[in-house]
Amino acid sequence: MAARGAGAEVPSEERGRVTITEIARQAGVSVPTVSRVVNGRSDVSPDTRARVEDLLRRYGYRRRPAASGARAALLDLVFDDLDSPWAVEIIRGVEEVAHAAGVGTVVSAIHGRSGDAREWMRNLRARASDGVILVTSALEPVLHEELRILGVPLVVVDPAGSPALDVPTVGAANWSGGMAATEHLLALGHRRIGLIAGPPRLLCSRARLDGYRAALEGAGVPFDDSLVVPGDFRPESGFTGCTALLDLPEPPTAVFAASDQMALGAIEALRRRGLRVPEDMSVVGFDDLPEVRWSAPPLTTVRQPLADMGELAVRTVLRLTRDERPAAPRVELGTELVVRASTAPPATTG
Amino acid sequence: MAARGAGAEVPSEERGRVTITEIARQAGVSVPTVSRVVNGRSDVSPDTRARVEDLLRRYGYRRRPAASGARAALLDLVFDDLDSPWAVEIIRGVEEVAHAAGVGTVVSAIHGRSGDAREWMRNLRARASDGVILVTSALEPVLHEELRILGVPLVVVDPAGSPALDVPTVGAANWSGGMAATEHLLALGHRRIGLIAGPPRLLCSRARLDGYRAALEGAGVPFDDSLVVPGDFRPESGFTGCTALLDLPEPPTAVFAASDQMALGAIEALRRRGLRVPEDMSVVGFDDLPEVRWSAPPLTTVRQPLADMGELAVRTVLRLTRDERPAAPRVELGTELVVRASTAPPATTG
């Protein structure tokens, strides 16, 4: 086979099949040198690195899983931001399964900044991580592509919902959750039910809204878009959204907030107006964060199985490191209504 | 120098000075073999491993920091349990500084089980971690000793307070925090102030109690031990403790809960009795967890700078990997009273 020019096409049946020995031969370097490049070490001249990386990229090189007993395995668990209230729940689920498998969990945040994402990618290569669990849908396509070329298995944990990706994804049943929350309020006798919705750019917001709407229609209650106010999942927007609902000429008797944090904001808005939960207004959240068991009152909410989602993501990424296929490319774990003290039948107006 | 018998004493001035070459010579193996043992790899015969480990131990061998540009550095961040409400705050602080230094943060939980701790130690060696930040005071002495022998720098982040350790420790000013919380209630005019205390086995509980007592005495209010009820930092114990205070013949007009989670439990206990915060009872917490900004009402509390504590711990452990001394063996970062809506002057009894 003649040496290929830079950027030459590699027939698809050859991609991912070539050995590191063949890459070393074509690059005119030793196998250990190729290995140093693959593992991101810096003791390689820039020219050699560029030549080897070009070949690795063109052949869609996949690293083989580390031989048993070699260097301990590492997983990278990457968040947009660690101030997300569910970060620790996901870390807990991931760590438990990874630890049991003897795999270390490296936690990072890339803060939605592309500089940080590049830096993270460089570190990922340098530590020769065996797999990546991404808790975001926001990784830049170019970095996503780099991961693919490095052959590092990737699984996305996706509480926010995202368009179909070409990687395995673990999500939650957002539509059913929205429906369950609303059906609970309908069953208590509420007919005017407000919704503090999530950011429209996230599919999970749309799914929860559609679930709310489906429940209303199922009960023969007409959808009224003046009862839907926008939010961004943060408490402040729940406060503002609930205040807007209270200012309507005919306010609702119950509110479904599409996140627990917005539900806490809503409860505070009610408290400031001297209104009691659930006597004057019922409130349902979405997430079941640990702290809402002790909100005042304890919150009725839709449980997202965040730790379970983390666990499933690890099992999937470990399958991929063994070159096994995941059970399904996209899995949605079920959500569940948890009834506590923030919901009750509507007050009978005298 | 004659070969030493197993377990022979090594003069202290020789400890930590011997090179890996000398250890290889004494063990009768190659330097790469010693290196394999130090890095926890399994491709070494059990006999050889035992011989090398014995020598490493006797010489108190310290690994040298990795040469710049070699394998990417890793830090281990270890919790008792990841369900601690402040875990994510500490992870955030640690990750930010570590990421900026190009260091990966491996997060683990050892669940207070010694099997898990041993497993973790094995993984730590296998991944050749460069340093350890422990968020607990409960690591078994034998594992602590193993870390010392491996020469892995260790820093303890210690929100709970612990007796002086022979490693650098980052804590919080618990006594001053207890005093500030109590002085705030005194300044509002409260004279009967209940305390829901933390577990007595933790020094931080004692420090917060002593701060409470010092503030009372400073204001000329006699300490009344019937106003101090026990808790374990969890919400349930705040609920129970507050209920006990309400059942006193003469209940207090304000409660200082030695953790935010207990404060949330106390607020729920008051709500169940139909009492309002702060109109009927003032409540102060301790921690300033993110969620208490949105408790109902938003909680007045003492801020522990958890993310800052994590940051300082990383800086300290990175100094140690460069064989620099930390600034001080024990640092307590200042706590700060944050006044929100859960405290007010006592109701005037008519």
CSV table of N, CA and C in Angstrom, one decimal, chain A residues 71 73-79 91 94-95 98 103-109 120 123-124 127-133, chain B residues 73-76 91 95 98-99 103-108 127:
chain,number,residue,atom,x,y,z
A,71,ARG,N,-3.0,-0.3,34.1
A,71,ARG,CA,-3.4,0.9,34.7
A,71,ARG,C,-4.9,0.9,35.0
A,73,ALA,N,-8.7,1.8,35.5
A,73,ALA,CA,-9.6,2.5,34.5
A,73,ALA,C,-10.1,3.8,35.1
A,74,LEU,N,-10.4,4.7,34.3
A,74,LEU,CA,-11.0,6.0,34.6
A,74,LEU,C,-12.1,6.3,33.7
A,75,LEU,N,-13.2,6.9,34.3
A,75,LEU,CA,-14.3,7.4,33.6
A,75,LEU,C,-14.3,8.9,33.8
A,76,ASP,N,-14.6,9.7,32.8
A,76,ASP,CA,-14.8,11.1,32.9
A,76,ASP,C,-16.3,11.4,33.0
A,77,LEU,N,-16.7,12.1,34.0
A,77,LEU,CA,-18.1,12.5,34.2
A,77,LEU,C,-18.2,14.0,34.1
A,78,VAL,N,-18.8,14.5,33.1
A,78,VAL,CA,-18.7,15.9,32.7
A,78,VAL,C,-20.0,16.7,32.8
A,79,PHE,N,-20.0,17.8,33.5
A,79,PHE,CA,-21.2,18.6,33.6
A,79,PHE,C,-21.0,19.9,33.0
A,91,ILE,N,-23.8,12.2,40.3
A,91,ILE,CA,-22.4,11.8,40.7
A,91,ILE,C,-22.6,10.5,41.6
A,94,VAL,N,-23.3,7.4,39.6
A,94,VAL,CA,-22.2,7.0,38.7
A,94,VAL,C,-21.1,6.4,39.6
A,95,GLU,N,-20.8,7.1,40.7
A,95,GLU,CA,-19.7,6.7,41.5
A,95,GLU,C,-19.9,5.3,42.1
A,98,ALA,N,-19.3,2.7,39.3
A,98,ALA,CA,-17.9,2.8,38.9
A,98,ALA,C,-17.0,2.2,39.9
A,103,VAL,N,-13.4,1.3,38.9
A,103,VAL,CA,-13.2,2.4,37.9
A,103,VAL,C,-13.3,3.7,38.7
A,104,GLY,N,-12.3,4.6,38.5
A,104,GLY,CA,-12.3,5.9,39.1
A,104,GLY,C,-13.2,6.9,38.3
A,105,THR,N,-13.9,7.8,39.0
A,105,THR,CA,-14.7,8.8,38.3
A,105,THR,C,-14.1,10.1,38.4
A,106,VAL,N,-13.7,10.7,37.3
A,106,VAL,CA,-13.1,12.0,37.2
A,106,VAL,C,-14.3,13.0,36.9
A,107,VAL,N,-14.5,13.9,37.9
A,107,VAL,CA,-15.7,14.8,37.7
A,107,VAL,C,-15.1,16.2,37.2
A,108,SER,N,-15.7,16.7,36.1
A,108,SER,CA,-15.3,18.0,35.6
A,108,SER,C,-16.6,18.8,35.3
A,109,ALA,N,-16.4,20.1,35.2
A,109,ALA,CA,-17.4,21.1,34.7
A,109,ALA,C,-16.7,21.9,33.6
A,120,TRP,N,-10.5,20.6,28.8
A,120,TRP,CA,-10.9,19.3,29.3
A,120,TRP,C,-10.6,18.2,28.3
A,123,ASN,N,-7.0,17.3,28.7
A,123,ASN,CA,-6.7,16.6,29.9
A,123,ASN,C,-7.2,15.1,29.8
A,124,LEU,N,-8.4,15.0,29.2
A,124,LEU,CA,-9.0,13.7,29.0
A,124,LEU,C,-8.0,12.8,28.2
A,127,ARG,N,-4.9,11.9,30.4
A,127,ARG,CA,-5.1,10.9,31.4
A,127,ARG,C,-5.6,9.6,30.8
A,128,ALA,N,-5.7,9.6,29.5
A,128,ALA,CA,-6.1,8.3,28.8
A,128,ALA,C,-7.4,7.7,29.4
A,129,SER,N,-8.4,8.6,29.6
A,129,SER,CA,-9.7,8.2,30.2
A,129,SER,C,-10.3,7.1,29.3
A,130,ASP,N,-11.0,6.2,29.9
A,130,ASP,CA,-11.5,5.0,29.2
A,130,ASP,C,-12.9,5.3,28.7
A,131,GLY,N,-13.6,6.3,29.2
A,131,GLY,CA,-15.0,6.5,28.7
A,131,GLY,C,-15.5,7.8,29.3
A,132,VAL,N,-16.5,8.4,28.6
A,132,VAL,CA,-17.0,9.7,29.0
A,132,VAL,C,-18.5,9.6,29.2
A,133,ILE,N,-19.0,10.2,30.3
A,133,ILE,CA,-20.4,10.4,30.6
A,133,ILE,C,-20.6,11.9,30.6
B,73,ALA,N,-2.0,14.7,35.7
B,73,ALA,CA,-2.1,14.6,37.2
B,73,ALA,C,-3.5,14.3,37.5
B,74,LEU,N,-3.7,13.5,38.6
B,74,LEU,CA,-5.0,13.2,39.2
B,74,LEU,C,-5.0,13.5,40.7
B,75,LEU,N,-6.1,14.0,41.2
B,75,LEU,CA,-6.4,14.2,42.6
B,75,LEU,C,-7.5,13.3,43.0
B,76,ASP,N,-7.4,12.6,44.1
B,76,ASP,CA,-8.6,11.9,44.6
B,76,ASP,C,-9.3,12.8,45.7
B,91,ILE,N,-17.1,19.7,45.9
B,91,ILE,CA,-16.7,19.3,44.6
B,91,ILE,C,-16.5,20.5,43.7
B,95,GLU,N,-13.0,21.2,42.0
B,95,GLU,CA,-12.9,21.0,40.5
B,95,GLU,C,-12.4,22.2,39.9
B,98,ALA,N,-8.6,22.6,40.4
B,98,ALA,CA,-7.9,21.5,39.9
B,98,ALA,C,-7.9,21.5,38.3
B,99,HIS,N,-9.1,21.8,37.8
B,99,HIS,CA,-9.2,21.9,36.3
B,99,HIS,C,-8.3,23.0,35.8
B,103,VAL,N,-5.4,19.4,36.4
B,103,VAL,CA,-5.5,18.2,37.2
B,103,VAL,C,-6.9,17.6,37.2
B,104,GLY,N,-7.0,16.3,37.0
B,104,GLY,CA,-8.4,15.7,37.1
B,104,GLY,C,-8.8,15.4,38.5
B,105,THR,N,-10.0,15.5,38.8
B,105,THR,CA,-10.5,15.2,40.1
B,105,THR,C,-11.3,13.9,40.1
B,106,VAL,N,-10.8,12.9,40.8
B,106,VAL,CA,-11.5,11.6,40.9
B,106,VAL,C,-12.3,11.6,42.2
B,107,VAL,N,-13.6,11.5,42.1
B,107,VAL,CA,-14.5,11.6,43.2
B,107,VAL,C,-14.9,10.2,43.7
B,108,SER,N,-14.8,9.9,44.9
B,108,SER,CA,-15.2,8.6,45.5
B,108,SER,C,-15.9,8.8,46.8
B,127,ARG,N,-4.2,3.8,40.0
B,127,ARG,CA,-4.2,4.9,39.1
B,127,ARG,C,-3.1,6.0,39.4
